Coordinates of C-alpha atoms in Angstrom, one line a residue:
Chain A
M71 CA -30.4 -61.7 -30.0
A72 CA -32.2 -60.4 -27.0
A73 CA -32.4 -56.6 -26.8
L74 CA -32.4 -56.6 -23.0
L75 CA -29.9 -58.4 -20.8
D76 CA -30.7 -59.1 -17.2
Y77 CA -28.8 -61.2 -14.7
K78 CA -30.6 -63.9 -12.8
C79 CA -29.2 -65.9 -9.9
P80 CA -28.8 -69.5 -10.9
C81 CA -29.7 -70.5 -7.3
C82 CA -32.9 -68.6 -6.7
N83 CA -33.6 -66.8 -10.0
G84 CA -33.5 -63.4 -8.3
A85 CA -32.1 -60.4 -10.0
I86 CA -28.4 -60.0 -9.2
N87 CA -26.5 -56.7 -9.1
F88 CA -22.8 -55.7 -9.1
D89 CA -21.8 -55.2 -5.4
S90 CA -19.3 -52.3 -5.2
S91 CA -17.9 -53.3 -1.8
L92 CA -17.3 -57.0 -2.8
Q93 CA -16.4 -56.1 -6.5
K94 CA -18.5 -59.2 -7.4
M95 CA -22.0 -59.9 -8.5
K96 CA -24.3 -60.7 -5.6
C97 CA -27.8 -61.9 -5.2
P98 CA -29.6 -59.8 -2.7
Y99 CA -32.1 -62.6 -2.0
C100 CA -29.9 -65.6 -1.2
D101 CA -26.6 -63.7 -0.7
T102 CA -24.8 -65.9 -3.3
E103 CA -21.8 -64.2 -4.8
F104 CA -20.4 -64.7 -8.4
D105 CA -17.3 -63.5 -10.1
V106 CA -18.0 -61.1 -12.9
E107 CA -16.0 -63.4 -15.2
A108 CA -18.6 -66.1 -14.7
L109 CA -21.1 -64.1 -16.6
K110 CA -18.8 -63.1 -19.4
E111 CA -20.5 -65.4 -21.9
Q112 CA -23.6 -63.2 -21.7
D113 CA -21.6 -60.5 -23.5
D114 CA -21.1 -62.7 -26.6
V115 CA -24.2 -61.1 -27.9
L116 CA -22.4 -57.7 -28.0
E117 CA -19.9 -59.1 -30.6
E118 CA -22.6 -59.4 -33.3
D119 CA -22.5 -56.6 -35.9
E120 CA -26.2 -56.8 -36.7
M121 CA -29.1 -56.4 -34.4
H122 CA -31.5 -59.3 -34.3
W123 CA -34.6 -58.9 -32.3
D124 CA -37.3 -61.3 -31.4
S125 CA -40.6 -59.6 -32.0
E126 CA -42.4 -61.7 -29.3
G127 CA -42.5 -60.0 -25.9
Q128 CA -39.5 -57.8 -26.6
Q129 CA -40.7 -55.2 -29.0
W130 CA -39.0 -52.0 -29.0
E131 CA -40.1 -48.8 -30.7
E132 CA -38.3 -45.6 -31.3
A133 CA -40.1 -42.2 -31.1
D134 CA -38.8 -38.7 -30.3
G135 CA -35.5 -40.0 -28.8
M136 CA -37.3 -42.5 -26.6
R137 CA -37.3 -46.3 -26.7
S138 CA -39.6 -48.8 -25.2
Y139 CA -38.7 -52.2 -24.0
V140 CA -40.6 -55.0 -22.3
C141 CA -39.1 -56.3 -19.0
N142 CA -38.2 -59.9 -19.2
S143 CA -39.0 -60.3 -15.5
C144 CA -42.5 -58.8 -15.1
G145 CA -43.5 -57.8 -18.6
G146 CA -43.8 -54.2 -17.7
E147 CA -43.0 -51.5 -20.2
I148 CA -39.6 -49.8 -19.8
L149 CA -39.5 -46.4 -21.4
T150 CA -36.0 -45.0 -21.7
E151 CA -34.1 -42.4 -23.7
D152 CA -32.4 -43.8 -26.8
T153 CA -28.9 -43.3 -25.2
T154 CA -29.7 -45.4 -22.1
A155 CA -27.5 -48.5 -21.9
A156 CA -28.5 -49.7 -18.5
T157 CA -31.5 -49.1 -16.2
A158 CA -34.0 -50.8 -13.9
C159 CA -37.5 -51.8 -14.6
P160 CA -39.8 -49.2 -12.9
Y161 CA -42.2 -51.9 -11.8
C162 CA -40.2 -54.8 -10.5
G163 CA -36.8 -53.1 -10.1
N164 CA -35.1 -55.7 -12.3
P165 CA -31.8 -54.3 -13.5
V166 CA -31.6 -54.5 -17.3
V167 CA -28.9 -53.7 -19.8
M168 CA -29.7 -52.5 -23.3
S169 CA -27.3 -54.6 -25.3
G170 CA -28.1 -52.7 -28.5
N171 CA -26.5 -49.6 -27.1
L172 CA -23.4 -51.5 -26.1
A173 CA -22.8 -53.6 -29.1
G174 CA -20.3 -53.3 -32.0
D175 CA -18.9 -49.8 -32.2
L176 CA -20.8 -48.7 -29.1
R177 CA -19.1 -51.3 -27.0
P178 CA -16.9 -49.6 -24.4
D179 CA -13.2 -50.6 -24.2
L180 CA -12.9 -50.1 -20.5
V181 CA -14.9 -49.7 -17.4
I182 CA -14.0 -48.6 -13.9
P183 CA -16.4 -50.5 -11.6
F184 CA -18.1 -48.7 -8.7
K185 CA -16.1 -49.0 -5.5
L186 CA -18.5 -46.9 -3.3
D187 CA -22.2 -47.6 -2.7
K188 CA -25.2 -45.4 -2.3
E189 CA -24.9 -45.0 1.4
A190 CA -21.3 -43.7 1.0
A191 CA -22.8 -41.1 -1.5
K192 CA -25.4 -40.0 1.0
K193 CA -22.8 -39.7 3.8
A194 CA -20.5 -37.7 1.5
L195 CA -23.3 -35.3 0.8
Q196 CA -23.8 -34.7 4.6
K197 CA -20.0 -34.2 5.0
H198 CA -20.1 -31.8 2.0
L199 CA -22.6 -29.6 3.8
T200 CA -20.7 -29.6 7.1
G201 CA -18.4 -26.8 8.0
K202 CA -19.7 -24.4 5.4
I203 CA -20.1 -21.2 7.4
L204 CA -21.8 -19.2 4.6
L205 CA -24.3 -22.0 3.7
P206 CA -27.8 -21.0 4.7
K207 CA -28.7 -22.9 7.8
V208 CA -32.1 -23.9 6.5
F209 CA -30.5 -25.6 3.5
K210 CA -29.1 -28.4 5.6
Q211 CA -32.4 -28.7 7.4
E212 CA -34.9 -28.3 4.6
N213 CA -33.2 -29.8 1.6
H214 CA -34.2 -33.3 0.8
I215 CA -32.5 -35.7 -1.6
D216 CA -34.8 -36.1 -4.6
E217 CA -32.8 -38.7 -6.3
V218 CA -29.6 -40.7 -5.8
K219 CA -28.4 -42.6 -8.8
G220 CA -25.3 -44.5 -9.7
V221 CA -24.5 -43.8 -13.3
Y222 CA -21.8 -45.1 -15.6
V223 CA -20.9 -42.0 -17.6
P224 CA -19.4 -42.5 -21.0
F225 CA -16.0 -40.9 -21.5
W226 CA -13.6 -40.6 -24.4
L227 CA -10.0 -41.2 -23.3
F228 CA -7.2 -39.7 -25.4
D229 CA -3.5 -40.7 -25.5
A230 CA -1.2 -38.3 -27.4
D231 CA 2.4 -37.2 -27.6
A232 CA 2.6 -33.4 -27.5
D233 CA 5.4 -31.5 -29.2
A234 CA 5.5 -28.0 -27.8
D235 CA 7.4 -25.0 -29.0
V236 CA 6.8 -22.0 -26.7
R237 CA 8.3 -18.5 -26.7
F238 CA 8.1 -16.4 -23.5
R239 CA 8.8 -12.8 -22.5
A240 CA 10.5 -12.5 -19.1
Q241 CA 11.7 -9.8 -16.8
K242 CA 14.3 -9.7 -14.1
V243 CA 14.1 -6.9 -11.6
R244 CA 16.9 -5.7 -9.4
T245 CA 17.0 -2.8 -6.9
W246 CA 19.7 -1.1 -5.0
S247 CA 20.1 2.1 -3.1
R248 CA 22.8 4.7 -3.0
G249 CA 22.3 7.5 -0.5
N250 CA 18.8 8.9 -0.9
T251 CA 18.3 7.4 -4.3
T252 CA 16.8 4.0 -5.1
Y253 CA 17.6 2.4 -8.4
T254 CA 15.5 -0.2 -10.2
E255 CA 16.9 -2.2 -13.1
T256 CA 14.5 -4.2 -15.2
G257 CA 16.1 -6.7 -17.6
H258 CA 13.9 -7.9 -20.5
Y259 CA 14.5 -11.4 -22.0
R260 CA 13.0 -13.7 -24.6
L261 CA 12.9 -17.4 -23.7
H262 CA 12.6 -20.3 -26.1
R263 CA 11.5 -23.7 -24.9
G264 CA 10.8 -26.8 -26.9
G265 CA 10.1 -30.3 -25.9
T266 CA 7.9 -33.4 -25.9
L267 CA 5.3 -34.5 -23.3
C268 CA 3.2 -37.7 -23.4
F269 CA -0.3 -37.9 -22.1
D270 CA -2.3 -41.0 -21.3
H271 CA -6.1 -41.3 -20.9
V272 CA -7.1 -37.7 -21.0
P273 CA -10.9 -37.9 -20.4
V274 CA -13.6 -36.0 -22.1
D275 CA -17.2 -36.5 -21.1
G276 CA -19.1 -38.2 -23.9
S277 CA -22.6 -37.5 -22.7
S278 CA -24.4 -34.2 -23.5
K279 CA -26.6 -34.8 -20.5
M280 CA -23.7 -34.6 -18.0
P281 CA -22.4 -31.1 -17.4
D282 CA -18.8 -31.1 -18.5
D283 CA -17.5 -29.0 -15.6
L284 CA -19.2 -31.3 -13.1
M285 CA -17.6 -34.3 -14.6
E286 CA -14.1 -32.7 -14.9
S287 CA -14.4 -31.6 -11.2
L288 CA -14.6 -35.3 -10.3
E289 CA -11.2 -36.1 -11.8
P290 CA -8.9 -37.8 -11.5
F291 CA -10.0 -41.4 -11.9
D292 CA -7.5 -44.1 -11.2
M293 CA -6.9 -46.0 -14.5
S294 CA -5.0 -48.8 -12.8
E295 CA -8.4 -50.1 -11.6
A296 CA -9.9 -50.0 -15.1
V297 CA -10.9 -53.4 -16.4
D298 CA -12.1 -54.7 -19.8
F299 CA -15.8 -54.0 -20.3
Q300 CA -18.4 -56.5 -19.3
T301 CA -22.1 -55.8 -19.1
A302 CA -22.3 -57.4 -15.7
Y303 CA -20.7 -54.4 -14.1
L304 CA -23.7 -52.3 -15.1
A305 CA -26.2 -54.5 -13.3
G306 CA -27.9 -52.4 -10.6
Y307 CA -26.7 -49.1 -12.1
L308 CA -27.7 -46.7 -14.8
A309 CA -25.6 -46.2 -17.9
D310 CA -25.7 -44.2 -21.0
K311 CA -24.0 -44.6 -24.3
Y312 CA -22.1 -41.7 -25.7
D313 CA -24.0 -39.0 -27.7
V314 CA -21.0 -36.7 -28.1
S315 CA -18.8 -38.1 -30.9
L316 CA -15.1 -38.7 -30.8
E317 CA -14.5 -35.9 -33.3
D318 CA -16.5 -33.5 -31.2
S319 CA -14.5 -34.4 -28.0
I320 CA -11.1 -34.1 -29.5
E321 CA -11.1 -30.3 -29.3
R322 CA -11.5 -30.3 -25.5
A323 CA -8.7 -32.9 -25.1
N324 CA -6.5 -30.8 -27.3
T325 CA -7.1 -27.6 -25.3
R326 CA -6.2 -29.3 -22.0
I327 CA -3.1 -31.0 -23.5
K328 CA -1.9 -27.7 -25.1
H329 CA -2.4 -25.9 -21.7
S330 CA -0.4 -28.6 -19.9
A331 CA 2.4 -28.6 -22.4
E332 CA 2.7 -24.8 -22.1
E333 CA 2.8 -25.0 -18.3
A334 CA 5.4 -27.7 -18.5
M335 CA 7.6 -25.5 -20.7
R336 CA 7.0 -22.5 -18.3
A337 CA 8.1 -24.7 -15.4
T338 CA 11.6 -25.0 -16.9
T339 CA 12.1 -21.2 -16.7
S340 CA 13.5 -20.0 -13.4
G341 CA 15.1 -16.9 -11.9
Y342 CA 12.8 -14.4 -13.5
T343 CA 10.4 -12.0 -11.8
L344 CA 7.7 -12.3 -14.4
V345 CA 7.2 -14.7 -17.3
T346 CA 4.4 -14.3 -19.9
T347 CA 3.7 -16.4 -23.0
E348 CA 4.4 -14.6 -26.2
A349 CA 3.7 -17.5 -28.7
S350 CA 2.9 -21.1 -28.4
F351 CA 2.7 -24.0 -30.9
V352 CA 1.7 -27.5 -29.7
R353 CA 1.3 -30.4 -32.1
C354 CA -0.2 -33.7 -31.0
R355 CA 0.8 -36.9 -32.6
H356 CA 0.5 -40.7 -32.1
G357 CA -3.1 -40.0 -31.0
K358 CA -5.2 -42.9 -29.7
S359 CA -8.6 -43.0 -28.3
K360 CA -10.6 -45.3 -26.1
Y361 CA -14.2 -45.4 -25.0
A362 CA -14.7 -46.0 -21.3
L363 CA -17.5 -45.9 -18.7
Y364 CA -16.6 -44.2 -15.4
P365 CA -18.7 -44.6 -12.2
V366 CA -20.4 -41.5 -10.9
W367 CA -23.0 -41.1 -8.1
L368 CA -25.5 -38.3 -8.9
L369 CA -27.6 -36.7 -6.2
N370 CA -30.3 -34.1 -6.9
T371 CA -31.8 -32.0 -4.2
T372 CA -34.3 -29.1 -4.3
W373 CA -34.3 -26.1 -2.1
N374 CA -36.2 -22.9 -2.4
G375 CA -37.5 -24.0 -5.8
E376 CA -33.9 -24.4 -7.1
K377 CA -32.4 -27.6 -8.1
F378 CA -28.9 -28.5 -6.9
T379 CA -26.9 -31.4 -8.5
F380 CA -24.1 -33.0 -6.6
A381 CA -21.8 -35.7 -7.9
M382 CA -19.4 -38.2 -6.3
N383 CA -16.6 -40.1 -8.0
G384 CA -17.8 -43.6 -7.6
Q385 CA -14.2 -44.8 -7.4
T386 CA -12.3 -42.3 -5.3
G387 CA -15.2 -40.7 -3.3
K388 CA -14.4 -37.1 -4.4
F389 CA -17.6 -35.1 -3.9
V390 CA -18.4 -31.9 -5.7
G391 CA -21.4 -29.6 -6.1
N392 CA -22.0 -25.9 -5.8
L393 CA -23.9 -24.7 -2.8
P394 CA -26.0 -21.5 -2.2
M395 CA -24.6 -18.6 -0.2
D396 CA -26.5 -16.8 2.6
K397 CA -25.9 -13.1 1.6
K398 CA -26.8 -11.8 5.1
K399 CA -24.2 -14.1 6.7
F400 CA -21.6 -12.9 4.1
W401 CA -22.1 -9.2 5.0
T402 CA -22.3 -9.9 8.7
W403 CA -19.0 -11.8 8.7
L404 CA -17.4 -9.1 6.6
V405 CA -18.4 -6.3 8.9
G406 CA -17.8 -8.3 12.0
I407 CA -14.2 -9.3 11.1
S408 CA -13.5 -5.7 9.9
V409 CA -14.7 -4.3 13.3
V410 CA -12.5 -6.7 15.2
A411 CA -9.4 -6.7 12.9
S412 CA -9.1 -2.9 12.4
P413 CA -8.4 -2.2 16.1
L414 CA -6.1 -5.2 16.3
V415 CA -4.1 -3.9 13.4
Y416 CA -3.9 -0.5 15.0
G417 CA -2.9 -2.1 18.3
A418 CA -0.3 -4.2 16.7
A419 CA 1.1 -1.1 15.0
W420 CA 1.1 0.8 18.2
L421 CA 2.9 -2.0 20.0
I422 CA 5.6 -2.2 17.2
N423 CA 6.0 1.5 17.4
H424 CA 6.4 1.3 21.2
L425 CA 9.0 -1.5 21.0
L426 CA 11.0 0.2 18.3
Chain B
M182 CA -26.8 -3.5 3.7
K183 CA -24.0 -2.7 1.4
R184 CA -25.0 1.0 1.3
A185 CA -25.4 1.1 5.1
I186 CA -21.8 -0.1 5.5
L187 CA -20.5 2.5 3.0
Y188 CA -22.3 5.3 4.8
F189 CA -21.0 4.1 8.2
V190 CA -17.4 4.0 6.9
A191 CA -17.8 7.4 5.3
F192 CA -19.2 8.9 8.6
V193 CA -16.3 7.5 10.6
L194 CA -13.8 9.0 8.2
L195 CA -15.6 12.3 8.2
I196 CA -15.5 12.8 11.9
T197 CA -12.1 11.4 12.7
V198 CA -9.6 11.5 9.9
V199 CA -10.7 14.0 7.3
P200 CA -10.7 17.1 9.5
K201 CA -7.0 16.5 10.3
F202 CA -6.1 16.3 6.7
L203 CA -8.2 19.3 5.7
V204 CA -6.7 21.7 8.3
A205 CA -3.2 22.4 7.2
R206 CA -2.5 26.0 8.1
G207 CA -5.5 27.2 10.1
E208 CA -6.5 30.6 11.4
I209 CA -4.9 31.1 14.8
E210 CA -7.5 30.9 17.5
L211 CA -6.5 32.7 20.6
L212 CA -7.5 31.3 24.0
T213 CA -10.8 32.2 25.6
A214 CA -10.9 33.5 29.1
S215 CA -11.9 30.2 30.6
E216 CA -9.2 28.4 28.6
Q217 CA -6.7 30.9 29.7
S218 CA -7.6 30.4 33.4
A219 CA -7.6 26.7 33.1
L220 CA -4.3 26.7 31.4
D221 CA -2.8 29.0 34.0
A222 CA -4.0 26.8 36.8
E223 CA -2.5 23.8 35.2
L224 CA 0.9 25.4 34.5
Q225 CA 1.0 26.7 38.1
R226 CA 0.3 23.3 39.4
I227 CA 3.0 21.7 37.4
S228 CA 5.5 24.4 38.3
D229 CA 4.8 24.1 42.0
Q230 CA 4.9 20.3 41.9
Y231 CA 8.3 20.1 40.2
D232 CA 9.8 23.4 41.3
I233 CA 10.5 24.3 37.7
N234 CA 8.7 27.1 35.9
V235 CA 6.6 25.9 33.0
V236 CA 5.7 29.0 31.1
I237 CA 3.8 29.8 27.9
Q238 CA 3.9 33.2 26.3
T239 CA 2.1 34.5 23.2
I240 CA 3.3 37.7 21.4
D241 CA 2.5 39.3 18.1
Q242 CA 6.0 39.1 16.6
P243 CA 9.6 38.7 17.8
Q244 CA 11.8 41.6 18.5
N245 CA 14.8 42.1 16.3
G246 CA 13.6 39.3 14.0
S247 CA 14.9 36.5 16.3
I248 CA 12.4 34.4 18.2
S249 CA 15.1 32.7 20.3
R250 CA 16.7 36.0 21.5
T251 CA 13.2 37.4 22.2
A252 CA 12.3 34.3 24.2
Q253 CA 15.6 34.4 26.2
A254 CA 15.1 38.1 27.0
L255 CA 11.5 37.6 27.9
Y256 CA 12.2 34.7 30.3
E257 CA 15.1 36.5 32.0
K258 CA 12.9 39.6 32.4
I259 CA 10.1 37.7 34.1
H260 CA 11.9 34.9 35.9
G261 CA 15.5 35.9 36.1
D262 CA 17.8 32.9 36.5
E263 CA 15.1 30.5 37.8
D264 CA 14.9 27.0 36.6
G265 CA 12.3 26.6 33.9
I266 CA 11.1 25.9 30.4
M267 CA 9.2 28.4 28.2
L268 CA 7.2 28.1 25.0
L269 CA 7.0 31.4 23.1
I270 CA 4.5 31.8 20.2
A271 CA 4.6 34.7 17.8
T272 CA 1.2 34.8 16.1
E273 CA 1.9 37.2 13.3
T274 CA 5.1 35.6 12.1
R275 CA 4.0 32.0 13.1
D276 CA 7.3 31.4 14.9
W277 CA 7.7 29.2 18.0
D278 CA 10.5 28.7 20.4
I279 CA 11.1 26.4 23.3
G280 CA 13.8 27.5 25.7
A281 CA 15.2 25.7 28.7
H282 CA 16.8 27.4 31.7
G283 CA 18.8 26.3 34.7
R284 CA 17.9 22.7 35.8
G285 CA 15.5 22.7 32.9
E286 CA 18.4 22.5 30.4
K287 CA 19.3 19.1 31.8
I288 CA 15.7 17.8 31.7
F289 CA 14.8 19.4 28.4
F290 CA 17.9 18.7 26.4
T291 CA 18.0 19.4 22.7
A292 CA 16.4 16.2 21.5
A293 CA 13.7 16.6 24.1
R294 CA 12.9 20.1 23.0
E295 CA 12.8 19.0 19.4
Y296 CA 10.5 16.1 20.3
I297 CA 8.1 18.4 22.1
G298 CA 8.2 20.8 19.2
E299 CA 7.3 18.0 16.8
Q300 CA 4.4 16.9 18.9
I301 CA 2.8 20.3 19.2
L302 CA 3.5 21.4 15.6
D303 CA 0.3 19.9 14.2
D304 CA -1.9 21.8 16.6
L305 CA 0.1 25.0 16.1
S306 CA -0.2 24.7 12.3
A307 CA -3.9 24.2 12.6
G308 CA -4.1 27.4 14.7
D309 CA -5.4 25.5 17.7
L310 CA -3.3 27.2 20.4
Y311 CA -5.2 25.8 23.4
D312 CA -4.6 22.2 22.3
A313 CA -1.0 22.9 21.6
Y314 CA -0.5 24.6 25.0
C315 CA -2.2 21.7 26.8
L316 CA -0.1 19.2 25.0
F317 CA 3.1 21.2 25.8
A318 CA 2.2 21.2 29.5
E319 CA 1.4 17.5 29.5
L320 CA 4.7 16.6 27.8
C321 CA 6.7 18.9 30.1
E322 CA 5.1 17.2 33.1
D323 CA 6.0 13.8 31.6
F324 CA 9.6 14.7 31.2
M325 CA 9.9 16.2 34.7
Q326 CA 8.1 13.2 36.3
K327 CA 10.5 10.8 34.7
A328 CA 13.5 12.9 35.9
E329 CA 12.1 13.0 39.4
M330 CA 11.7 9.2 39.4
G331 CA 15.3 8.9 38.6
T332 CA 14.7 7.5 35.1
P333 CA 14.9 10.6 33.0
Y334 CA 14.5 10.4 29.2
T335 CA 17.7 10.6 27.2
Q336 CA 18.4 11.4 23.6
F337 CA 18.4 7.7 23.0
E338 CA 15.2 7.0 24.9
L339 CA 12.4 9.5 24.2
P340 CA 8.7 9.0 24.7
D341 CA 7.0 7.0 22.0
K342 CA 5.9 9.0 19.0
P343 CA 2.2 8.5 18.5
L344 CA 1.1 6.9 15.3
P345 CA 0.2 9.4 12.6
D346 CA -3.5 10.3 12.2
Y347 CA -3.7 8.7 8.8
F348 CA -2.9 5.4 10.4
V349 CA -6.5 5.1 11.4
L350 CA -7.4 4.9 7.7
I351 CA -4.7 2.3 7.2
A352 CA -5.9 0.2 10.1
I353 CA -9.5 0.4 8.8
G354 CA -8.3 -0.5 5.3
A355 CA -6.2 -3.4 6.6
G356 CA -9.1 -4.6 8.7
V357 CA -11.5 -4.6 5.7
A358 CA -8.8 -6.3 3.6
I359 CA -8.4 -9.1 6.2
A360 CA -12.1 -9.5 6.4
L361 CA -12.4 -9.7 2.6
I362 CA -9.7 -12.4 2.4
V363 CA -11.4 -14.5 5.1
V364 CA -15.0 -14.1 3.8
L365 CA -14.0 -14.7 0.2
S366 CA -12.2 -17.9 1.1
L367 CA -15.3 -19.0 3.0
K368 CA -17.4 -18.2 -0.1
A369 CA -14.9 -20.2 -2.3
Q370 CA -15.7 -23.3 -0.1
L371 CA -19.2 -23.3 -1.6
K372 CA -18.0 -23.6 -5.2
T373 CA -16.4 -26.9 -6.0
V374 CA -17.5 -27.3 -9.6
A375 CA -15.0 -25.9 -12.2
P376 CA -13.7 -27.1 -15.5
K377 CA -10.1 -28.3 -15.5
A378 CA -7.8 -26.1 -17.5
S379 CA -5.0 -28.6 -17.8
A380 CA -4.4 -32.3 -18.2
A381 CA -1.5 -32.4 -15.7
D382 CA -3.0 -35.5 -14.0
Y383 CA -2.5 -37.5 -17.2
V384 CA 1.1 -36.7 -18.0
R385 CA 3.1 -39.9 -18.3
R386 CA 5.7 -39.8 -15.6
G387 CA 9.2 -39.1 -16.9
S388 CA 8.0 -38.3 -20.4
L389 CA 9.0 -34.7 -20.4
K390 CA 12.0 -34.2 -22.8
I391 CA 13.3 -30.7 -23.4
H392 CA 15.2 -30.4 -26.7
K393 CA 15.4 -26.6 -26.9
S394 CA 16.2 -24.1 -24.1
R395 CA 17.5 -20.7 -24.9
D396 CA 17.4 -17.4 -23.0
V397 CA 18.1 -14.3 -25.0
F398 CA 18.8 -10.9 -23.3
L399 CA 17.0 -8.1 -25.1
Y400 CA 17.6 -4.9 -23.1
H401 CA 17.4 -3.3 -19.7
K402 CA 15.8 -0.2 -18.3
V403 CA 17.0 1.6 -15.2
T404 CA 14.8 4.0 -13.2
S405 CA 15.7 6.0 -10.1
H406 CA 13.7 7.5 -7.3
T407 CA 15.2 10.1 -4.8
R408 CA 13.6 10.2 -1.4
S409 CA 12.6 13.6 -0.2
N410 CA 14.1 14.9 3.0
N411 CA 10.9 16.8 3.8
S412 CA 8.9 14.7 6.2
G413 CA 5.6 16.1 5.3
G414 CA 3.9 18.8 3.3
R415 CA 1.6 19.8 6.0
R416 CA 4.1 21.2 8.4
S417 CA 5.5 24.6 7.8
G418 CA 9.3 24.7 7.7
G419 CA 11.8 22.8 9.8
M420 CA 13.2 23.4 13.3
S421 CA 16.6 24.4 14.5
S422 CA 18.4 24.2 17.8
R423 CA 21.0 26.4 19.2
G424 CA 22.2 26.4 22.8
N425 CA 19.3 26.1 25.1
H426 CA 16.7 27.1 22.5
T427 CA 14.8 25.2 19.8
S428 CA 12.7 27.1 17.3
G429 CA 10.8 26.9 14.1
K430 CA 7.9 27.9 12.0
F431 CA 4.3 26.6 12.1

């Protein structure tokens, strides 16, 4: 079994990539297009339980979390982290897939193919920077994109039925006046709500290299466009296998499911001025999990010696990333608006006083 | 920058609003010679223009304990049955009286006298007689001018009461609050990365089934609050009107 998979055009033998706009494999040299299904047989190697490796020309070594491969195309050494599942040869750019990191138990169940390309990611960054009044002006001018990479991020997807039993304390406030006296009646209640709620494909980031809050900010992904995994989808992109186990990810999924179940119960209370949770018990059952790869464009930029990471959902185009704030602009706007608004408020009050 | 803004706001408050709050019942400052002559000239001008005496008298204390009777007697002694309006101030007992005479009774009806009394009360309470007298003259002229134009004030249509002094503070506070809301929302635009607390996007549609829903009443609590009739602690006493006189304490 070959440790590296790469995809060659049968017409011109050039390296072919997955084209997000066509949703097909395309040769950039002769423009020939192929359905992904046509390359399915290449994935047969992923079904084998045991690793076989040919020691000639494809040696790989493992040291300090790194692995070394030999490019099939140019013979150059490809040095990657041991979690890398897809990358490109740094010498010839040949996209390669590390089948060893996608075989057997490591094989993803589903993949959402990229729908948006690198140019869309760059345009989305420019749009993200537009219209932000408190963004330092020089950030737009001076920041340069260090790196734009399309990455398939490993996710654990959880299905579960949640049984929730929640107790709330609630208040109803009523006021009325009689003569010069105003009366306020506060009624105190205890509310019991119990029910069932079903969740499908709750995602938890399975890569320790990807910040969890960044990945969660990109949600939701549209699962209706998820397809059975094939390595061909990875050609031209980077990919990692998971390094956060299923067991370690369950807790995060449970937290989100529990929160949603409580909120769903709270939504069934009405007519109260204030509702607070007194006790909550949520039990998950019929739990199922799947392993999927989701498309994410990552952009890194450096400004003032500080690194900024932005991410775009490779399927929906949602773009996120924290930006720096110009403190001087903040205080200038605060004082400026105060100076304008205060006389306006006074003037409005004077006008109302005059009209009344 | 933050400190500079705080100092600026404190300075503005110090010179505009705080003094008004601090001076509740001040020492009475009698008029200087120049103030007296300026006031006399102004009162004479108004009186001549509208052919109604506008008079201000200051005494130590009313005779026979009644400021209104003292004012009536004093006006009749000086001006007889001429048309006019007179403000009498007793500095030792801190009484004031506004009395209308002849045609003045029609122009300075009860509600008008009470309105004028309310407006000058703050200055009288602060002991600033000159400001109070000037305001009295200004308000009298306003009433007489409207009457001359054929659109006199009535008890249902009096001049606008100015906004209270503390409203400057409220306006500044509201302006800063509006600014904070705007600026903090602009700041929030810069932060787009946050963990998701819930999994609401992944709830299977139509899967919610409620099998227990019970609301239990525990107890209720009733509180009451009685509104005070006194409109402000700064002013001394209320006012009363009888006949063609309105009087009170300051």
